[in-house]
Amino acid sequence: MAKLIYSAIASLDGYVADEDGNFDWAAPDEEVHTFINDLDRPLGTYLYGRRMYETMVGWETDHTLADQSPLMRDFAQIWQAANKIVYSGTLEAVSTARTRIEREFDPEAVRRMKALAGRDLIVGGPDLAAQAFKAGLVDECHLFVAPVVVGGGNRSLPDDVCVKLELLDERRFGSGMVYLYYRTRRTR
Ligand SMILES: NC(=O)c1ccc[n+]([C@@H]2O[C@H](COP(=O)([O-])OP(=O)(O)OC[C@H]3O[C@@H](n4cnc5c(N)ncnc54)[C@H](OP(=O)(O)O)[C@@H]3O)[C@@H](O)[C@H]2O)c1
């Protein structure tokens, strides 16, 4: 059975974006990006909330992103090769290949996907991921903690979910970013 992984880059106080929607401080440097490329390379499918999809779509539609460096080109190729499911009530059409829209988040459908998939799935952003946490669907977390406190904004983890975590690995980077790799053990 494939795993569903929640992946996020968050501030130390647990936000993926600050109150102004800014997340410049989360931009991975070359060392972190290389690491993320290798984490994402084996994935089969991204499950995206519409807002996260809109921040990622440039990896296919804006060639200037991939043209920045071989590292960025590598990520663009990884991203384009994976399947994408975008959850949205408002999005009329998608602008990337291998992408479909789902109008509702159906936990049973995701459970079936996990059972049938040959490669792991990843879920983001936090609004969509909260629903996956609540349904007990998230098997692992790849959390990158940026060395910054932003004081408020969009929380990386939901308020009303309790999950026990087993630390499987960790790593520190030269930028001060820290990677925490957890397996989830649901408590209620
Ligand atoms: N830290 C970083 O590295 C980083 C990187 C990129 C982005 N970000 C930030 O991450 C955040 C994006 O995450 P988010 O939590 O705001 O949003 P999200 O989870 O990516 O997307 C939320 C949207 O997904 C759709 N959706 C959610 N649940 C659904 C359901 N059950 N059925 C159908 N559609 C559903 C809705 O779209 P509709 O409104 O279309 O119905 C909803 O508005 C933003 O704050 C962005 O700035 C941070």
PDB file of C-alpha atoms and ligand atoms in Angstrom:
ATOM      1  CA  MET A   1       0.000   0.000   0.000  1.00  0.00           C
ATOM      2  CA  ALA A   2       1.303   3.446  -0.898  1.00  0.00           C
ATOM      3  CA  LYS A   3       1.749   6.091   1.805  1.00  0.00           C
ATOM      4  CA  LEU A   4       0.195   9.531   1.987  1.00  0.00           C
ATOM      5  CA  ILE A   5       2.818  12.093   3.023  1.00  0.00           C
ATOM      6  CA  TYR A   6       2.183  15.602   4.284  1.00  0.00           C
ATOM      7  CA  SER A   7       5.022  17.886   3.302  1.00  0.00           C
ATOM      8  CA  ALA A   8       5.445  21.522   4.314  1.00  0.00           C
ATOM      9  CA  ILE A   9       8.018  24.217   4.892  1.00  0.00           C
ATOM     10  CA  ALA A  10       6.991  26.146   7.996  1.00  0.00           C
ATOM     11  CA  SER A  11       8.282  28.781  10.386  1.00  0.00           C
ATOM     12  CA  LEU A  12       9.368  27.684  13.858  1.00  0.00           C
ATOM     13  CA  ASP A  13       6.002  28.909  15.178  1.00  0.00           C
ATOM     14  CA  GLY A  14       4.206  26.697  12.679  1.00  0.00           C
ATOM     15  CA  TYR A  15       3.045  28.834   9.752  1.00  0.00           C
ATOM     16  CA  VAL A  16       3.429  28.154   6.025  1.00  0.00           C
ATOM     17  CA  ALA A  17       2.749  31.809   5.242  1.00  0.00           C
ATOM     18  CA  ASP A  18       2.635  34.907   7.445  1.00  0.00           C
ATOM     19  CA  GLU A  19      -0.394  37.146   7.963  1.00  0.00           C
ATOM     20  CA  ASP A  20       0.340  39.007   4.705  1.00  0.00           C
ATOM     21  CA  GLY A  21       0.541  35.718   2.785  1.00  0.00           C
ATOM     22  CA  ASN A  22       4.307  36.071   2.486  1.00  0.00           C
ATOM     23  CA  PHE A  23       6.492  32.955   2.523  1.00  0.00           C
ATOM     24  CA  ASP A  24       9.762  34.287   1.041  1.00  0.00           C
ATOM     25  CA  TRP A  25      11.522  33.014   4.164  1.00  0.00           C
ATOM     26  CA  ALA A  26      10.506  29.444   3.212  1.00  0.00           C
ATOM     27  CA  ALA A  27      12.354  29.468  -0.110  1.00  0.00           C
ATOM     28  CA  PRO A  28      14.733  26.500  -0.046  1.00  0.00           C
ATOM     29  CA  ASP A  29      18.378  27.208  -0.830  1.00  0.00           C
ATOM     30  CA  GLU A  30      20.352  24.932  -3.146  1.00  0.00           C
ATOM     31  CA  GLU A  31      21.196  22.414  -0.425  1.00  0.00           C
ATOM     32  CA  VAL A  32      17.585  22.092   0.756  1.00  0.00           C
ATOM     33  CA  HIS A  33      16.249  22.076  -2.802  1.00  0.00           C
ATOM     34  CA  THR A  34      18.575  19.210  -3.724  1.00  0.00           C
ATOM     35  CA  PHE A  35      17.255  17.278  -0.732  1.00  0.00           C
ATOM     36  CA  ILE A  36      13.607  18.042  -1.642  1.00  0.00           C
ATOM     37  CA  ASN A  37      14.176  16.953  -5.238  1.00  0.00           C
ATOM     38  CA  ASP A  38      15.371  13.575  -3.980  1.00  0.00           C
ATOM     39  CA  LEU A  39      12.401  13.265  -1.605  1.00  0.00           C
ATOM     40  CA  ASP A  40       9.922  14.088  -4.360  1.00  0.00           C
ATOM     41  CA  ARG A  41      11.580  12.059  -7.141  1.00  0.00           C
ATOM     42  CA  PRO A  42       9.922   8.704  -6.264  1.00  0.00           C
ATOM     43  CA  LEU A  43       6.430  10.162  -5.698  1.00  0.00           C
ATOM     44  CA  GLY A  44       3.536   9.243  -7.935  1.00  0.00           C
ATOM     45  CA  THR A  45       0.838  11.799  -7.178  1.00  0.00           C
ATOM     46  CA  TYR A  46       0.432  15.218  -5.608  1.00  0.00           C
ATOM     47  CA  LEU A  47      -2.922  15.921  -3.924  1.00  0.00           C
ATOM     48  CA  TYR A  48      -3.248  19.690  -3.892  1.00  0.00           C
ATOM     49  CA  GLY A  49      -5.634  22.193  -2.411  1.00  0.00           C
ATOM     50  CA  ARG A  50      -6.414  24.739  -5.107  1.00  0.00           C
ATOM     51  CA  ARG A  51      -4.299  27.445  -3.455  1.00  0.00           C
ATOM     52  CA  MET A  52      -1.172  25.290  -3.251  1.00  0.00           C
ATOM     53  CA  TYR A  53      -1.688  24.112  -6.834  1.00  0.00           C
ATOM     54  CA  GLU A  54      -1.768  27.738  -7.944  1.00  0.00           C
ATOM     55  CA  THR A  55       1.607  28.400  -6.288  1.00  0.00           C
ATOM     56  CA  MET A  56       3.156  25.300  -7.907  1.00  0.00           C
ATOM     57  CA  VAL A  57       1.722  25.491 -11.410  1.00  0.00           C
ATOM     58  CA  GLY A  58       4.612  27.658 -12.650  1.00  0.00           C
ATOM     59  CA  TRP A  59       6.880  24.625 -12.527  1.00  0.00           C
ATOM     60  CA  GLU A  60       5.169  23.629 -15.753  1.00  0.00           C
ATOM     61  CA  THR A  61       3.773  26.857 -17.184  1.00  0.00           C
ATOM     62  CA  ASP A  62       6.600  29.328 -16.454  1.00  0.00           C
ATOM     63  CA  HIS A  63       9.776  28.173 -18.153  1.00  0.00           C
ATOM     64  CA  THR A  64      11.858  30.887 -16.490  1.00  0.00           C
ATOM     65  CA  LEU A  65      11.619  28.877 -13.242  1.00  0.00           C
ATOM     66  CA  ALA A  66      13.217  25.767 -14.723  1.00  0.00           C
ATOM     67  CA  ASP A  67      15.717  27.854 -16.670  1.00  0.00           C
ATOM     68  CA  GLN A  68      17.281  29.255 -13.470  1.00  0.00           C
ATOM     69  CA  SER A  69      19.596  26.266 -12.900  1.00  0.00           C
ATOM     70  CA  PRO A  70      19.997  22.508 -13.507  1.00  0.00           C
ATOM     71  CA  LEU A  71      18.597  21.996  -9.986  1.00  0.00           C
ATOM     72  CA  MET A  72      15.412  23.904 -10.809  1.00  0.00           C
ATOM     73  CA  ARG A  73      15.130  22.075 -14.132  1.00  0.00           C
ATOM     74  CA  ASP A  74      15.418  18.783 -12.267  1.00  0.00           C
ATOM     75  CA  PHE A  75      12.579  19.813  -9.907  1.00  0.00           C
ATOM     76  CA  ALA A  76      10.420  20.990 -12.812  1.00  0.00           C
ATOM     77  CA  GLN A  77      10.872  17.609 -14.500  1.00  0.00           C
ATOM     78  CA  ILE A  78      10.039  15.720 -11.292  1.00  0.00           C
ATOM     79  CA  TRP A  79       6.937  17.859 -10.794  1.00  0.00           C
ATOM     80  CA  GLN A  80       5.759  17.515 -14.383  1.00  0.00           C
ATOM     81  CA  ALA A  81       6.236  13.740 -14.354  1.00  0.00           C
ATOM     82  CA  ALA A  82       3.958  13.225 -11.338  1.00  0.00           C
ATOM     83  CA  ASN A  83       0.167  13.035 -11.426  1.00  0.00           C
ATOM     84  CA  LYS A  84      -1.706  15.904  -9.823  1.00  0.00           C
ATOM     85  CA  ILE A  85      -5.197  15.991  -8.317  1.00  0.00           C
ATOM     86  CA  VAL A  86      -6.469  19.462  -7.479  1.00  0.00           C
ATOM     87  CA  TYR A  87      -9.313  19.807  -5.011  1.00  0.00           C
ATOM     88  CA  SER A  88     -11.429  22.837  -5.806  1.00  0.00           C
ATOM     89  CA  GLY A  89     -14.980  24.029  -5.973  1.00  0.00           C
ATOM     90  CA  THR A  90     -14.036  27.033  -8.087  1.00  0.00           C
ATOM     91  CA  LEU A  91     -11.273  26.087 -10.528  1.00  0.00           C
ATOM     92  CA  GLU A  92     -12.768  25.698 -13.991  1.00  0.00           C
ATOM     93  CA  ALA A  93      -9.784  24.189 -15.769  1.00  0.00           C
ATOM     94  CA  VAL A  94      -6.206  23.193 -15.108  1.00  0.00           C
ATOM     95  CA  SER A  95      -3.214  24.440 -17.027  1.00  0.00           C
ATOM     96  CA  THR A  96      -0.894  21.466 -16.477  1.00  0.00           C
ATOM     97  CA  ALA A  97      -0.692  17.945 -17.863  1.00  0.00           C
ATOM     98  CA  ARG A  98      -1.432  14.808 -15.799  1.00  0.00           C
ATOM     99  CA  THR A  99      -3.816  16.899 -13.700  1.00  0.00           C
ATOM    100  CA  ARG A 100      -7.469  16.481 -12.810  1.00  0.00           C
ATOM    101  CA  ILE A 101      -9.899  18.400 -10.620  1.00  0.00           C
ATOM    102  CA  GLU A 102     -11.897  16.840  -7.794  1.00  0.00           C
ATOM    103  CA  ARG A 103     -14.868  18.838  -6.511  1.00  0.00           C
ATOM    104  CA  GLU A 104     -14.897  17.161  -3.075  1.00  0.00           C
ATOM    105  CA  PHE A 105     -12.357  15.553  -0.797  1.00  0.00           C
ATOM    106  CA  ASP A 106     -13.610  11.988  -0.401  1.00  0.00           C
ATOM    107  CA  PRO A 107     -11.531  10.099   2.200  1.00  0.00           C
ATOM    108  CA  GLU A 108     -12.694   6.736   0.843  1.00  0.00           C
ATOM    109  CA  ALA A 109     -11.488   7.625  -2.636  1.00  0.00           C
ATOM    110  CA  VAL A 110      -8.074   8.570  -1.212  1.00  0.00           C
ATOM    111  CA  ARG A 111      -7.982   5.305   0.754  1.00  0.00           C
ATOM    112  CA  ARG A 112      -8.614   3.427  -2.513  1.00  0.00           C
ATOM    113  CA  MET A 113      -5.906   5.445  -4.273  1.00  0.00           C
ATOM    114  CA  LYS A 114      -3.412   4.511  -1.555  1.00  0.00           C
ATOM    115  CA  ALA A 115      -4.383   0.858  -1.832  1.00  0.00           C
ATOM    116  CA  LEU A 116      -3.919   0.803  -5.611  1.00  0.00           C
ATOM    117  CA  ALA A 117      -0.983   3.180  -6.103  1.00  0.00           C
ATOM    118  CA  GLY A 118       2.454   1.823  -6.849  1.00  0.00           C
ATOM    119  CA  ARG A 119       4.129   5.027  -5.631  1.00  0.00           C
ATOM    120  CA  ASP A 120       3.572   7.275  -2.641  1.00  0.00           C
ATOM    121  CA  LEU A 121       1.283  10.300  -2.647  1.00  0.00           C
ATOM    122  CA  ILE A 122       1.897  13.719  -1.138  1.00  0.00           C
ATOM    123  CA  VAL A 123      -0.689  16.197   0.159  1.00  0.00           C
ATOM    124  CA  GLY A 124      -0.481  20.032   0.503  1.00  0.00           C
ATOM    125  CA  GLY A 125      -1.412  22.817   1.455  1.00  0.00           C
ATOM    126  CA  PRO A 126      -2.540  22.785   5.008  1.00  0.00           C
ATOM    127  CA  ASP A 127      -6.289  23.362   4.464  1.00  0.00           C
ATOM    128  CA  LEU A 128      -6.553  20.223   2.341  1.00  0.00           C
ATOM    129  CA  ALA A 129      -4.030  18.347   4.481  1.00  0.00           C
ATOM    130  CA  ALA A 130      -6.116  19.068   7.613  1.00  0.00           C
ATOM    131  CA  GLN A 131      -8.918  17.028   6.082  1.00  0.00           C
ATOM    132  CA  ALA A 132      -6.540  14.168   5.335  1.00  0.00           C
ATOM    133  CA  PHE A 133      -5.264  14.302   8.947  1.00  0.00           C
ATOM    134  CA  LYS A 134      -8.828  14.291  10.293  1.00  0.00           C
ATOM    135  CA  ALA A 135      -9.676  11.259   8.160  1.00  0.00           C
ATOM    136  CA  GLY A 136      -6.593   9.422   9.478  1.00  0.00           C
ATOM    137  CA  LEU A 137      -5.084   9.225   5.992  1.00  0.00           C
ATOM    138  CA  VAL A 138      -1.667  10.791   6.604  1.00  0.00           C
ATOM    139  CA  ASP A 139       1.065   8.197   7.140  1.00  0.00           C
ATOM    140  CA  GLU A 140       4.159  10.385   7.246  1.00  0.00           C
ATOM    141  CA  CYS A 141       5.186  14.041   7.583  1.00  0.00           C
ATOM    142  CA  HIS A 142       8.136  15.728   5.925  1.00  0.00           C
ATOM    143  CA  LEU A 143       8.391  18.988   7.821  1.00  0.00           C
ATOM    144  CA  PHE A 144      11.009  21.609   7.093  1.00  0.00           C
ATOM    145  CA  VAL A 145      11.344  24.161   9.875  1.00  0.00           C
ATOM    146  CA  ALA A 146      12.699  27.513   8.684  1.00  0.00           C
ATOM    147  CA  PRO A 147      14.746  29.549  11.167  1.00  0.00           C
ATOM    148  CA  VAL A 148      12.169  32.299  11.566  1.00  0.00           C
ATOM    149  CA  VAL A 149       9.215  33.224  13.789  1.00  0.00           C
ATOM    150  CA  VAL A 150       6.491  35.033  11.828  1.00  0.00           C
ATOM    151  CA  GLY A 151       3.917  35.609  14.566  1.00  0.00           C
ATOM    152  CA  GLY A 152       0.787  34.447  12.747  1.00  0.00           C
ATOM    153  CA  GLY A 153      -0.675  33.473   9.392  1.00  0.00           C
ATOM    154  CA  ASN A 154      -1.621  30.167   7.798  1.00  0.00           C
ATOM    155  CA  ARG A 155      -0.955  27.281  10.159  1.00  0.00           C
ATOM    156  CA  SER A 156       0.954  24.295   8.839  1.00  0.00           C
ATOM    157  CA  LEU A 157      -0.914  21.822  11.053  1.00  0.00           C
ATOM    158  CA  PRO A 158      -4.591  21.752  12.040  1.00  0.00           C
ATOM    159  CA  ASP A 159      -5.784  22.808  15.517  1.00  0.00           C
ATOM    160  CA  ASP A 160      -8.243  20.058  16.213  1.00  0.00           C
ATOM    161  CA  VAL A 161      -6.304  16.895  15.436  1.00  0.00           C
ATOM    162  CA  CYS A 162      -4.186  14.832  17.834  1.00  0.00           C
ATOM    163  CA  VAL A 163      -1.540  12.624  16.275  1.00  0.00           C
ATOM    164  CA  LYS A 164       1.342  10.839  17.942  1.00  0.00           C
ATOM    165  CA  LEU A 165       4.499  11.002  15.884  1.00  0.00           C
ATOM    166  CA  GLU A 166       7.482   8.731  15.659  1.00  0.00           C
ATOM    167  CA  LEU A 167      10.653  10.531  14.553  1.00  0.00           C
ATOM    168  CA  LEU A 168      12.216   8.497  11.739  1.00  0.00           C
ATOM    169  CA  ASP A 169      14.960  10.894  10.681  1.00  0.00           C
ATOM    170  CA  GLU A 170      16.158  14.474  10.956  1.00  0.00           C
ATOM    171  CA  ARG A 171      18.696  16.682   9.252  1.00  0.00           C
ATOM    172  CA  ARG A 172      20.067  20.196   9.647  1.00  0.00           C
ATOM    173  CA  PHE A 173      21.087  22.374   6.726  1.00  0.00           C
ATOM    174  CA  GLY A 174      23.616  25.195   6.430  1.00  0.00           C
ATOM    175  CA  SER A 175      20.801  27.756   6.071  1.00  0.00           C
ATOM    176  CA  GLY A 176      19.516  26.838   9.539  1.00  0.00           C
ATOM    177  CA  MET A 177      16.562  24.949   8.126  1.00  0.00           C
ATOM    178  CA  VAL A 178      15.813  21.630   9.843  1.00  0.00           C
ATOM    179  CA  TYR A 179      14.107  18.599   8.317  1.00  0.00           C
ATOM    180  CA  LEU A 180      11.935  16.433  10.529  1.00  0.00           C
ATOM    181  CA  TYR A 181      10.637  13.144   9.183  1.00  0.00           C
ATOM    182  CA  TYR A 182       7.806  11.565  11.167  1.00  0.00           C
ATOM    183  CA  ARG A 183       5.561   8.544  10.927  1.00  0.00           C
ATOM    184  CA  THR A 184       2.068   9.230  12.297  1.00  0.00           C
ATOM    185  CA  ARG A 185       0.270   7.197  14.927  1.00  0.00           C
ATOM    186  CA  ARG A 186      -3.294   8.385  15.293  1.00  0.00           C
ATOM    187  CA  THR A 187      -4.652   8.765  18.839  1.00  0.00           C
ATOM    188  CA  ARG A 188      -8.250   9.903  18.193  1.00  0.00           C
TER     189      ARG A 188
HETATM  190  N1  LIG B   1       5.777  27.555   3.058  1.00  0.00           N
HETATM  191  C1  LIG B   1       5.859  27.313   1.763  1.00  0.00           C
HETATM  192  O1  LIG B   1       6.884  26.836   1.247  1.00  0.00           O
HETATM  193  C2  LIG B   1       4.686  27.590   0.859  1.00  0.00           C
HETATM  194  C3  LIG B   1       4.736  27.223  -0.489  1.00  0.00           C
HETATM  195  C4  LIG B   1       3.614  27.452  -1.288  1.00  0.00           C
HETATM  196  C5  LIG B   1       2.474  28.013  -0.725  1.00  0.00           C
HETATM  197  N2  LIG B   1       2.464  28.368   0.579  1.00  0.00           N
HETATM  198  C6  LIG B   1       1.263  28.879   1.245  1.00  0.00           C
HETATM  199  O2  LIG B   1       0.478  27.722   1.486  1.00  0.00           O
HETATM  200  C7  LIG B   1      -0.879  28.116   1.580  1.00  0.00           C
HETATM  201  C8  LIG B   1      -1.748  27.198   0.678  1.00  0.00           C
HETATM  202  O3  LIG B   1      -2.431  26.356   1.498  1.00  0.00           O
HETATM  203  P1  LIG B   1      -3.911  26.673   2.048  1.00  0.00           P
HETATM  204  O4  LIG B   1      -4.093  25.899   3.310  1.00  0.00           O
HETATM  205  O5  LIG B   1      -4.116  28.149   2.088  1.00  0.00           O
HETATM  206  O6  LIG B   1      -4.811  26.163   0.891  1.00  0.00           O
HETATM  207  P2  LIG B   1      -4.885  24.774   0.106  1.00  0.00           P
HETATM  208  O7  LIG B   1      -5.125  23.643   1.051  1.00  0.00           O
HETATM  209  O8  LIG B   1      -3.727  24.655  -0.817  1.00  0.00           O
HETATM  210  O9  LIG B   1      -6.141  25.065  -0.815  1.00  0.00           O
HETATM  211  C9  LIG B   1      -7.396  25.366  -0.252  1.00  0.00           C
HETATM  212  C10 LIG B   1      -8.426  25.262  -1.336  1.00  0.00           C
HETATM  213  O10 LIG B   1      -8.547  23.901  -1.748  1.00  0.00           O
HETATM  214  C11 LIG B   1      -9.886  23.615  -2.081  1.00  0.00           C
HETATM  215  N3  LIG B   1     -10.430  22.620  -1.162  1.00  0.00           N
HETATM  216  C12 LIG B   1     -10.072  22.380   0.119  1.00  0.00           C
HETATM  217  N4  LIG B   1     -10.829  21.392   0.624  1.00  0.00           N
HETATM  218  C13 LIG B   1     -11.668  20.996  -0.349  1.00  0.00           C
HETATM  219  C14 LIG B   1     -12.692  20.021  -0.422  1.00  0.00           C
HETATM  220  N5  LIG B   1     -13.011  19.247   0.640  1.00  0.00           N
HETATM  221  N6  LIG B   1     -13.363  19.871  -1.571  1.00  0.00           N
HETATM  222  C15 LIG B   1     -13.054  20.659  -2.654  1.00  0.00           C
HETATM  223  N7  LIG B   1     -12.093  21.606  -2.652  1.00  0.00           N
HETATM  224  C16 LIG B   1     -11.418  21.781  -1.499  1.00  0.00           C
HETATM  225  C17 LIG B   1     -10.655  24.924  -1.963  1.00  0.00           C
HETATM  226  O11 LIG B   1     -10.535  25.518  -3.241  1.00  0.00           O
HETATM  227  P3  LIG B   1     -11.691  26.459  -3.871  1.00  0.00           P
HETATM  228  O12 LIG B   1     -11.628  27.723  -3.086  1.00  0.00           O
HETATM  229  O13 LIG B   1     -11.293  26.575  -5.305  1.00  0.00           O
HETATM  230  O14 LIG B   1     -12.992  25.710  -3.688  1.00  0.00           O
HETATM  231  C18 LIG B   1      -9.842  25.688  -0.931  1.00  0.00           C
HETATM  232  O15 LIG B   1     -10.015  27.084  -1.009  1.00  0.00           O
HETATM  233  C19 LIG B   1      -0.968  29.546   1.186  1.00  0.00           C
HETATM  234  O16 LIG B   1      -0.979  30.332   2.383  1.00  0.00           O
HETATM  235  C20 LIG B   1       0.362  29.782   0.455  1.00  0.00           C
HETATM  236  O17 LIG B   1       0.766  31.103   0.566  1.00  0.00           O
HETATM  237  C21 LIG B   1       3.555  28.154   1.382  1.00  0.00           C
END
